[in-house]
XYZ file of C-alpha atoms in Angstrom:
666
model
C 127.586 17.380 6.270
C 124.668 18.824 9.037
C 123.119 20.739 6.180
C 122.532 17.505 4.465
C 121.063 16.088 7.074
C 118.824 18.402 8.188
C 117.084 19.121 4.688
C 116.807 15.319 4.467
C 114.335 15.634 8.167
C 112.221 18.371 6.481
C 111.585 16.293 3.662
C 111.279 13.344 5.774
C 108.829 15.924 7.894
C 107.097 16.936 4.917
C 106.218 13.758 3.476
C 105.139 11.993 7.271
C 102.910 15.642 6.862
C 101.375 14.604 3.664
C 101.055 11.110 4.489
C 98.953 12.311 7.702
C 97.198 14.748 5.875
C 96.131 12.008 2.749
C 95.310 9.210 4.770
C 94.280 10.603 7.672
C 93.112 14.100 7.520
C 91.806 14.381 4.215
C 89.340 11.207 4.479
C 87.674 12.506 8.044
C 86.784 15.940 6.434
C 85.198 13.832 3.551
C 83.360 11.546 5.832
C 81.930 14.951 8.151
C 80.951 15.994 4.573
C 78.685 13.122 3.655
C 77.147 12.955 6.966
C 76.041 16.741 6.902
C 74.598 16.102 3.608
C 72.888 12.791 4.385
C 70.141 14.258 6.803
C 68.908 16.532 3.478
C 68.203 13.735 1.031
C 66.564 11.487 4.054
C 63.791 13.967 4.799
C 63.359 14.244 0.885
C 62.607 10.886 0.572
C 60.727 10.219 3.569
C 58.184 13.014 2.357
C 57.789 11.626 -1.278
C 57.638 8.311 0.377
C 54.740 9.423 2.633
C 52.999 11.204 -0.247
C 53.148 7.870 -2.305
C 51.806 5.783 0.443
C 48.919 8.036 1.294
C 47.796 8.375 -2.529
C 48.439 4.362 -2.604
C 45.518 4.085 0.567
C 43.195 6.144 -0.596
C 42.880 4.287 -3.709
C 42.876 1.093 -2.034
C 40.164 2.147 0.043
C 38.174 3.258 -3.199
C 39.293 0.280 -4.259
C 38.216 -2.042 -1.411
C 34.841 0.006 -1.400
C 33.768 -0.902 -4.496
C 34.646 -3.812 -4.863
C 32.290 -4.220 -1.574
C 29.824 -2.254 -2.960
C 29.904 -4.304 -6.414
C 29.720 -7.623 -4.304
C 26.730 -6.504 -1.829
C 24.596 -5.318 -4.724
C 25.085 -8.358 -6.563
C 24.241 -10.446 -2.991
C 21.003 -7.888 -3.068
C 19.592 -8.464 -6.652
C 20.816 -12.410 -6.059
C 18.267 -12.379 -3.010
C 15.727 -10.304 -4.322
C 15.101 -11.966 -8.121
C 15.122 -14.738 -6.007
C 12.297 -14.093 -4.092
C 10.847 -12.716 -6.816
C 11.652 -16.222 -9.073
C 9.060 -18.255 -6.511
C 5.843 -16.210 -8.127
C 7.114 -17.614 -11.602
C 4.661 -18.235 -13.952
C 1.871 -17.155 -11.598
C 3.286 -19.499 -8.860
C 1.993 -18.382 -5.292
C 4.875 -19.953 -2.974
C 4.172 -21.471 0.599
C 4.590 -18.829 3.534
C 7.604 -20.944 4.951
C 9.459 -20.476 1.342
C 8.499 -16.476 1.519
C 9.083 -16.184 4.578
C 12.770 -17.343 4.522
C 13.847 -15.985 0.877
C 12.315 -12.629 2.156
C 14.311 -12.742 5.301
C 17.403 -13.365 3.324
C 17.001 -10.188 0.572
C 16.330 -8.538 4.330
C 19.822 -9.333 5.442
C 20.912 -9.076 2.043
C 19.831 -5.105 1.553
C 20.427 -4.398 4.860
C 23.994 -4.952 4.122
C 24.229 -2.433 1.342
C 22.174 0.317 2.944
C 24.491 0.242 5.628
C 27.563 0.354 3.023
C 30.389 2.797 4.869
C 31.939 5.200 2.128
C 35.274 6.713 2.988
C 37.005 9.986 2.420
C 37.691 9.788 -1.278
C 39.596 12.922 -3.340
C 37.251 11.454 -6.355
C 33.397 12.886 -5.960
C 32.284 10.543 -8.341
C 33.469 7.507 -7.011
C 31.316 8.708 -3.322
C 28.192 9.696 -5.524
C 28.074 6.131 -6.962
C 28.829 4.283 -3.111
C 26.073 6.854 -1.477
C 23.853 5.905 -4.997
C 23.820 2.348 -4.464
C 23.369 2.691 -0.526
C 20.488 4.965 -0.718
C 18.478 2.326 -3.414
C 19.080 -0.136 -0.825
C 17.720 1.907 1.869
C 14.479 2.164 -0.540
C 14.616 -1.136 -1.728
C 14.538 -2.337 2.170
C 11.958 -0.384 3.630
C 9.262 -1.564 0.867
C 10.558 -5.317 1.432
C 9.882 -4.529 5.150
C 6.594 -3.365 4.229
C 5.191 -6.488 1.988
C 2.575 -8.215 3.986
C 2.772 -11.675 5.531
C 0.590 -13.493 2.957
C 2.877 -14.586 -0.102
C -0.310 -14.194 -2.257
C -1.143 -10.027 -1.535
C 2.445 -9.831 -1.994
C 2.627 -10.454 -5.813
C 1.943 -7.574 -7.176
C 4.555 -5.632 -5.126
C 7.869 -7.305 -5.827
C 8.710 -5.026 -9.255
C 8.875 -2.116 -7.052
C 11.840 -3.463 -4.807
C 13.674 -4.512 -7.960
C 13.603 -1.129 -9.730
C 13.968 0.938 -6.185
C 17.173 -1.719 -6.061
C 18.412 -0.655 -9.521
C 17.459 2.939 -9.325
C 15.159 2.766 -12.146
C 11.648 3.743 -12.196
C 8.757 1.049 -12.461
C 6.875 1.740 -15.867
C 3.448 3.240 -15.749
C 4.123 5.745 -12.895
C 2.280 4.051 -9.872
C 3.356 6.725 -7.820
C 0.688 8.896 -9.195
C -1.462 6.697 -11.563
C -1.675 3.998 -9.120
C -5.476 4.559 -8.433
C -6.208 4.733 -12.505
C -5.575 1.037 -13.283
C -8.376 0.316 -14.865
C -7.969 3.217 -16.854
C -8.452 2.652 -20.025
C -5.167 4.820 -21.387
C -3.109 3.276 -18.365
C -1.360 -0.110 -19.127
C -1.798 -1.322 -16.460
C -5.486 -1.450 -16.858
C -4.779 -3.686 -20.118
C -2.789 -6.612 -18.472
C -5.290 -6.344 -15.220
C -8.099 -6.105 -17.417
C -6.560 -9.380 -19.107
C -6.602 -11.391 -15.989
C -8.603 -14.821 -15.862
C -11.552 -13.894 -12.714
C -14.564 -16.142 -11.792
C -18.018 -15.600 -12.189
C -19.706 -18.166 -11.310
C -18.326 -21.314 -9.603
C -20.872 -24.276 -9.046
C -19.687 -27.219 -7.044
C -21.768 -29.881 -6.657
C -21.959 -32.370 -3.490
C -20.545 -34.922 -5.810
C -17.291 -32.554 -6.394
C -19.021 -31.944 -10.260
C -17.865 -28.280 -10.758
C -19.071 -25.821 -13.119
C -17.177 -22.962 -13.911
C -17.304 -19.891 -15.765
C -15.830 -16.588 -15.704
C -13.674 -13.797 -18.380
C -10.238 -14.042 -19.483
C -8.071 -12.763 -22.511
C -10.582 -13.319 -25.485
C -8.921 -16.367 -27.402
C -6.062 -17.492 -25.309
C -6.520 -20.936 -23.676
C -7.220 -21.387 -20.044
C -6.366 -23.875 -17.726
C -7.856 -24.374 -14.323
C -5.100 -25.438 -11.596
C -4.972 -26.972 -8.238
C -1.417 -26.616 -7.376
C 0.714 -27.830 -9.649
C -1.981 -29.555 -11.518
C -4.127 -29.038 -14.711
C -7.498 -29.916 -13.719
C -9.087 -28.907 -17.434
C -8.445 -26.524 -20.114
C -10.870 -24.376 -22.775
C -10.352 -21.854 -25.227
C -11.737 -18.640 -24.017
C -14.280 -17.041 -26.357
C -13.536 -14.222 -28.498
C -16.422 -11.836 -26.748
C -13.686 -12.931 -23.286
C -16.245 -15.098 -21.524
C -15.389 -18.923 -21.080
C -17.186 -22.105 -19.225
C -15.253 -24.854 -18.357
C -16.935 -28.469 -16.981
C -14.271 -30.159 -15.312
C -13.839 -33.997 -16.873
C -13.719 -35.719 -13.584
C -15.942 -34.307 -9.938
C -13.471 -33.101 -7.679
C -12.631 -35.447 -4.978
C -13.497 -35.046 -1.200
C -11.556 -32.333 0.740
C -10.619 -29.286 0.477
C -9.085 -28.056 -2.505
C -7.498 -24.291 -4.201
C -8.113 -23.629 -7.658
C -6.618 -20.968 -9.954
C -7.089 -19.742 -13.517
C -3.882 -19.839 -15.776
C -4.562 -18.122 -19.252
C -1.807 -18.677 -22.074
C -2.253 -15.436 -24.889
C -1.439 -16.166 -28.722
C 1.611 -14.363 -27.828
C 2.746 -17.243 -24.946
C 2.687 -15.097 -22.221
C 0.998 -16.705 -19.400
C -1.192 -15.057 -17.083
C -2.456 -16.501 -13.615
C -5.246 -15.053 -11.783
C -5.703 -12.847 -8.520
C -8.304 -14.460 -7.502
C -8.454 -18.003 -5.945
C -11.388 -20.690 -5.444
C -11.577 -22.267 -1.863
C -13.821 -25.685 -2.479
C -14.394 -28.193 0.622
C -16.119 -30.867 -1.120
C -17.762 -33.208 1.835
C -16.524 -36.797 2.624
C -19.992 -37.399 3.836
C -23.486 -37.365 2.537
C -24.645 -34.783 4.667
C -21.476 -32.988 5.009
C -21.378 -29.945 4.183
C -20.291 -28.091 0.688
C -18.394 -24.598 0.650
C -17.367 -22.722 -2.540
C -15.418 -19.247 -2.070
C -13.308 -17.212 -4.072
C -10.747 -15.116 -2.814
C -8.988 -11.763 -3.817
C -6.023 -10.413 -1.726
C -7.316 -7.215 0.057
C -11.063 -8.184 -0.856
C -13.408 -9.457 1.243
C -14.015 -13.127 0.381
C -16.614 -13.931 -2.227
C -19.294 -17.211 -1.241
C -19.782 -18.958 -4.169
C -21.592 -22.478 -2.241
C -22.744 -22.249 0.703
C -24.079 -24.741 3.422
C -27.261 -22.833 3.081
C -27.848 -19.616 1.096
C -29.268 -16.335 2.539
C -32.602 -17.113 0.958
C -33.408 -20.580 1.994
C -35.502 -22.023 4.292
C -33.024 -22.892 7.023
C -31.077 -19.757 6.931
C -34.366 -17.878 7.143
C -36.228 -19.619 10.201
C -32.823 -19.022 12.099
C -32.653 -15.356 11.400
C -36.786 -15.212 12.311
C -36.065 -17.077 15.486
C -33.338 -14.627 15.907
C -35.147 -12.033 15.383
C -37.868 -13.122 17.471
C -35.574 -13.858 20.582
C -33.756 -10.291 20.226
C -36.938 -8.324 19.823
C -39.734 -9.910 22.402
C -40.014 -12.099 24.712
C -43.235 -13.175 23.772
C -43.474 -17.107 23.908
C -47.077 -16.846 22.397
C -46.174 -14.981 19.363
C -46.124 -16.981 16.085
C -43.039 -19.231 15.833
C -42.392 -19.667 11.589
C -42.029 -16.065 10.982
C -40.727 -17.255 7.252
C -42.988 -14.677 5.956
C -41.280 -11.887 7.520
C -37.625 -12.721 6.565
C -38.042 -11.360 2.445
C -37.795 -8.071 4.599
C -34.150 -9.239 5.790
C -33.219 -8.936 2.005
C -35.482 -8.293 -0.738
C -34.899 -10.850 -3.913
C -34.401 -7.754 -6.523
C -34.453 -3.792 -5.515
C -33.285 -0.156 -6.802
C -30.517 1.412 -5.781
C -30.482 4.580 -7.624
C -31.437 5.799 -11.703
C -29.007 8.261 -13.816
C -30.127 10.406 -16.780
C -27.883 11.882 -18.487
C -29.810 13.911 -21.051
C -32.183 10.603 -23.084
C -29.805 7.935 -21.684
C -30.838 6.347 -18.156
C -28.709 4.096 -16.102
C -30.704 1.578 -13.489
C -28.840 1.023 -10.656
C -30.167 -1.987 -8.212
C -29.017 -5.348 -6.546
C -30.408 -9.130 -7.587
C -29.256 -12.130 -6.717
C -25.730 -13.321 -9.193
C -26.156 -14.255 -12.113
C -30.138 -13.839 -12.770
C -31.253 -11.961 -15.626
C -32.601 -8.466 -14.808
C -35.311 -6.468 -16.959
C -36.108 -2.623 -16.557
C -38.524 -0.233 -17.560
C -39.596 3.084 -17.107
C -42.978 3.573 -17.086
C -43.900 0.430 -18.621
C -41.498 1.394 -21.844
C -38.496 -1.538 -21.731
C -34.741 -0.003 -20.923
C -32.955 -3.277 -21.167
C -31.870 -6.589 -19.526
C -28.408 -7.675 -18.394
C -26.929 -10.166 -16.176
C -26.119 -9.350 -12.344
C -21.862 -9.683 -11.932
C -20.849 -12.083 -9.148
C -21.616 -9.584 -6.138
C -25.255 -9.178 -7.286
C -25.188 -5.694 -8.485
C -26.275 -4.563 -11.693
C -26.457 -1.781 -14.217
C -29.113 -1.352 -16.963
C -28.596 0.975 -19.731
C -30.774 2.460 -22.234
C -32.056 5.473 -24.414
C -35.318 6.819 -23.183
C -37.022 10.091 -23.241
C -38.478 11.515 -19.865
C -39.901 14.758 -19.615
C -39.411 16.520 -16.301
C -42.488 15.113 -13.497
C -43.822 11.625 -11.985
C -42.418 8.029 -13.943
C -41.961 4.698 -11.702
C -39.616 2.350 -12.571
C -39.875 -1.894 -12.534
C -37.242 -3.668 -12.709
C -37.896 -7.742 -13.007
C -36.152 -10.778 -12.371
C -36.860 -13.208 -15.197
C -36.224 -17.340 -14.638
C -34.905 -19.396 -17.243
C -37.483 -18.876 -19.630
C -37.585 -15.315 -19.683
C -40.854 -15.658 -17.160
C -41.151 -13.092 -14.527
C -40.797 -14.190 -11.216
C -40.770 -11.376 -9.099
C -40.395 -6.838 -9.524
C -39.858 -4.433 -7.775
C -40.860 -0.664 -8.404
C -40.205 2.630 -7.196
C -41.708 6.039 -8.255
C -39.249 9.058 -8.453
C -39.983 12.868 -9.808
C -37.536 13.552 -12.401
C -36.203 17.149 -11.627
C -35.724 19.282 -14.610
C -31.244 19.486 -16.347
C -29.594 16.870 -18.172
C -27.958 15.463 -15.138
C -29.839 13.711 -12.841
C -29.757 11.548 -10.116
C -31.969 10.014 -7.915
C -31.451 6.959 -4.969
C -33.003 5.020 -2.529
C -33.716 6.473 0.766
C -31.458 6.677 3.469
C -31.318 3.689 6.260
C -32.626 5.980 8.359
C -35.217 6.808 7.171
C -36.087 2.977 5.194
C -38.246 0.922 7.803
C -39.035 -1.508 6.123
C -35.634 -2.634 4.983
C -32.692 -3.582 6.858
C -30.539 -0.983 6.039
C -28.168 -1.369 2.929
C -25.123 -1.083 5.103
C -25.886 -3.926 7.826
C -26.817 -6.017 4.516
C -23.108 -5.626 3.357
C -21.958 -5.383 6.887
C -23.795 -9.130 6.601
C -22.330 -10.035 3.544
C -18.792 -9.499 5.096
C -19.866 -11.667 8.306
C -21.257 -14.066 6.163
C -17.754 -14.180 4.373
C -16.018 -14.406 7.253
C -17.969 -17.091 8.777
C -17.278 -19.691 5.817
C -13.539 -19.045 5.654
C -13.277 -19.750 8.888
C -15.450 -22.915 9.178
C -12.853 -24.302 6.394
C -9.839 -23.313 8.582
C -11.678 -25.158 11.221
C -12.371 -28.189 9.147
C -8.655 -28.582 8.216
C -8.223 -29.778 11.867
C -11.334 -31.984 12.379
C -10.943 -35.116 14.176
C -7.577 -34.816 15.026
C -6.509 -34.416 11.114
C -3.192 -32.095 10.485
C -3.244 -29.723 6.969
C -0.564 -29.524 4.746
C 0.959 -26.033 4.680
C -0.694 -24.785 1.714
C -4.370 -25.418 2.469
C -3.900 -23.861 6.213
C -2.303 -20.390 4.209
C -5.280 -20.372 1.689
C -7.872 -20.698 4.767
C -5.693 -18.330 6.722
C -5.230 -15.790 4.461
C -9.417 -15.736 3.841
C -10.001 -15.686 7.101
C -7.811 -12.370 7.745
C -9.011 -11.229 5.260
C -12.767 -11.523 6.246
C -11.377 -10.130 9.525
C -10.110 -7.139 7.970
C -12.773 -6.397 6.194
C -14.798 -6.052 9.446
C -12.283 -4.208 10.921
C -12.288 -1.524 8.368
C -15.797 -1.452 7.762
C -17.265 2.273 8.481
C -20.985 3.653 8.270
C -22.218 6.453 6.722
C -22.841 9.601 9.119
C -26.510 9.255 7.957
C -26.787 5.761 10.165
C -28.857 4.953 12.468
C -27.020 4.976 16.587
C -28.191 1.030 16.845
C -26.535 -0.058 13.847
C -23.788 1.913 14.855
C -23.333 0.847 18.188
C -23.635 -3.358 16.770
C -21.367 -2.888 14.117
C -18.404 -0.720 15.754
C -18.660 -3.859 18.720
C -18.697 -5.600 15.844
C -15.463 -4.263 14.672
C -13.213 -3.729 17.307
C -14.075 -7.570 17.835
C -12.557 -7.657 14.803
C -9.304 -6.354 15.205
C -8.875 -8.135 18.210
C -9.485 -11.457 16.769
C -6.763 -10.379 13.696
C -3.977 -9.189 16.279
C -4.832 -12.742 17.615
C -4.720 -14.530 14.272
C -1.378 -12.569 13.274
C 0.479 -13.678 16.476
C 0.116 -17.064 15.349
C 3.493 -18.402 13.160
C 2.965 -18.120 9.693
C 3.525 -21.679 8.253
C 3.462 -23.156 11.967
C 0.274 -26.110 11.767
C 1.006 -26.979 15.076
C 0.467 -23.669 16.633
C -2.809 -22.493 14.687
C -3.809 -25.721 16.069
C -3.468 -24.492 19.255
C -4.734 -20.952 19.268
C -7.597 -22.476 17.205
C -10.223 -22.409 20.506
C -9.048 -18.738 21.279
C -9.839 -17.687 17.480
C -13.191 -19.436 17.791
C -14.211 -17.589 20.615
C -13.381 -14.496 19.204
C -14.873 -14.695 15.511
C -17.939 -16.804 17.649
C -18.359 -12.943 19.201
C -18.465 -11.334 15.888
C -21.161 -13.650 14.304
C -23.272 -13.027 16.721
C -26.920 -12.369 16.152
C -27.552 -8.153 14.914
C -30.497 -6.599 16.455
C -33.540 -6.827 14.387
C -34.252 -3.379 12.545
C -37.482 -1.812 13.598
C -39.524 -3.380 11.025
C -37.672 -7.116 9.793
C -41.131 -8.719 10.878
C -43.595 -7.789 8.311
C -47.149 -7.603 9.292
C -49.703 -10.118 7.761
C -51.766 -6.793 6.946
C -51.282 -5.299 3.865
C -49.013 -2.479 4.620
C -49.120 1.237 2.927
C -47.596 2.092 -0.216
C -47.304 5.412 0.541
C -45.682 4.785 3.886
C -41.703 6.236 4.319
C -40.828 2.128 4.268
C -38.707 1.140 2.222
C -40.376 -1.515 0.828
C -43.815 -3.279 0.699
C -44.957 -6.567 -0.303
C -48.393 -7.443 -2.168
C -49.887 -11.017 -2.270
C -51.351 -11.517 -6.025
C -52.240 -14.160 -8.509
C -49.085 -12.203 -10.222
C -45.685 -12.138 -9.579
C -44.793 -11.024 -6.634
C -44.326 -6.974 -6.602
C -41.942 -5.383 -3.751
C -42.508 -1.643 -3.974
C -40.117 0.660 -2.494
C -40.876 4.228 -1.400
C -39.778 6.455 -3.731
C -36.487 7.749 -4.630
C -34.805 11.052 -3.473
C -33.191 13.682 -5.858
C -29.522 13.733 -5.078
C -26.704 15.891 -6.043
C -23.570 14.213 -4.785
C -24.092 10.571 -5.745
C -22.815 8.435 -8.365
C -23.533 4.967 -9.979
C -20.404 3.149 -10.347
C -20.517 1.625 -14.571
C -18.655 -0.625 -16.164
C -14.938 1.175 -17.104
C -15.416 3.823 -13.486
C -12.827 4.292 -11.830
C -12.639 6.565 -8.673
C -9.409 8.456 -10.045
C -11.371 9.042 -12.887
C -14.400 10.246 -11.292
C -12.170 12.010 -8.908
C -10.455 14.181 -12.221
C -13.755 15.078 -13.204
C -15.558 16.093 -9.995
C -12.488 17.506 -8.488
C -9.642 18.328 -11.387
C -7.263 15.964 -10.444
C -7.551 12.527 -9.965
C -5.327 12.428 -7.077
C -8.218 13.398 -5.131
C -9.395 10.027 -5.138
C -9.198 9.437 -1.430
C -12.041 12.086 -0.624
C -14.417 9.785 -2.897
C -12.801 6.341 -0.963
C -12.831 7.693 2.789
C -16.897 8.738 1.891
C -17.369 5.133 1.021
C -15.220 3.256 2.831
C -17.769 0.714 4.006
C -18.478 -0.003 0.605
C -15.093 0.227 -1.012
C -12.665 -2.916 -0.458
C -10.067 -1.847 -2.636
C -9.939 1.847 -4.449
C -8.151 0.438 -7.332
C -11.266 -1.411 -8.468
C -14.995 -0.514 -7.852
C -17.583 -2.787 -9.337
C -20.388 -1.465 -11.367
C -24.293 -0.605 -9.865
C -22.064 0.514 -6.838
C -23.712 3.682 -5.368
C -21.162 6.284 -4.057
C -21.793 10.156 -2.660
C -19.362 12.631 -3.793
C -18.415 15.017 -1.261
C -18.705 18.705 -2.853
C -15.270 19.692 -1.434
C -11.775 17.525 -1.830
C -9.971 16.885 1.083
C -7.193 19.202 1.628
C -4.743 16.576 2.509
C -6.049 14.371 -0.498
C -2.672 13.834 -2.070
C -0.935 13.352 1.426
C -3.388 10.787 1.612
C -2.789 8.783 -1.514
C 0.729 9.024 -0.578
C 0.079 7.411 2.353
C -1.807 4.657 1.051
C 1.054 3.728 -1.221
C 3.373 3.249 1.489
C 0.868 0.971 2.834
C -0.333 3.696 6.135
C -4.192 3.668 7.149
C -6.103 5.986 6.194
C -8.098 7.511 9.584
């Protein structure tokens, strides 16, 4: 019995132990094992999650940067395109609209040029972002260099669009800009077809005749704002003449030329004609042609250079400046031909049997040239009064006389000028008029050129003042045109340079005037654009500054020619003989020059530089040597006489790059 009880107790203990093992010990051991395995599993998962999150972050950063770049590029392209659209179809926007669009483009380009580039594993994406940012920076630099005058900015917008896109402008303007007139350059073909004014004749009643050149066979419209005044067909030779159907009404007008070619494409003249028709019988008529970067051309003036009123005024100013002798004869009109000869020879070039005679005469007049009484040819002077008569004649070495005759409408000689010269040996020969320092009979040519600039400024500022006459308030477009013409006139005087051979008195006078022009130009530019009221307030100060610039020049030593006949073999530049025959002006002998060139039709500074210095890009050497005559180095006028230094400037190419970026060439 006892043994059985002991067995049952043992079995019970074993059962309890088994139960404890199964239900208490083993579960606890299992949980401990799981706890031991858990940290290892969590660490691996965390590493995987971190790597995945990092990869996702980089992808999102790259995607965000690309999306931002695309958005900013689209904004910049839209802003630049909006600025360009203001000039569509040859239109010139108001200053206010231009400034607003330019500011919007600046803001958009600035945002793109400041684009932050994240650290990305994809180098291609980084390069794309950097390229967009760099292109925007280049476009922004070009945009900020734009002039404030819309008419001067119209041709500079293309490079901005190309810079933003990262493309190269056509015709490589960075290296071929000076060759814009080279026949082989595409830019020249388009430039040569742009219409231009050659004759602008306006009567006091507003009757207007316009003649000029444009694309042969094209339709030409004369427009005033958005209104077409009249239309004509351009002749096959490129000439046109238009008579306005209705006279221009009294007031100020801005006219432009627009051509439509056979292909339907339109082009608008860079030149603008500003016309002021008097409102009363005693009012003054003004007609002026302006072009961005060039001095204004006064076509119809209230008094011409050779008018009696102008002669009397010049003579009176000369007499006052020269002497206080009140007993001197008051009417000094006979002296005025020395102020500006009606016709004169500037230079002669000989190339084998070909001869070129360059000179000056009234604009639009007919000139005939002869060598030793043998006819060379005839030609009409251009709008600036220059001419180049070309012909074939065999002139042997020795003494010769060149004669140029100014013809009237019937072909009769009104006045002629003759000049002797000794033809040296050689197939390439140049002889030029005496330097101004040696010619006492004529006002120096440099002073004549400077007086043209002062006349242009005077008339431009007169139009600006008239806009505010009698308390009037001009339209923004009228103000912009008159302000632009005045600014161009001041800039032309401020940039005027003289050759080293100029007399000291003239240097002192022109230096004072150019300094005054810079001061006046700063004052004008300080007036907010398109602010009609501010300009009216600034006019009195501007008038004071500009009046000082237009003060009479000190007389040349022999402006007043005495009544007695001067000696023709003197060193003086010009004399006159009064006979029953046409008036004859006898110039001092031409002198040989190995460093002079007559500019002929189609010539460019680029071509001349390439011929003389071996590379066209060195044209800046010639430009700086003749800066007093050259308003725009991309466009030189036939008949001009340039000096060509023997050696190119060592920094000529650097100067070219500076000019392309709008920097001053000092």
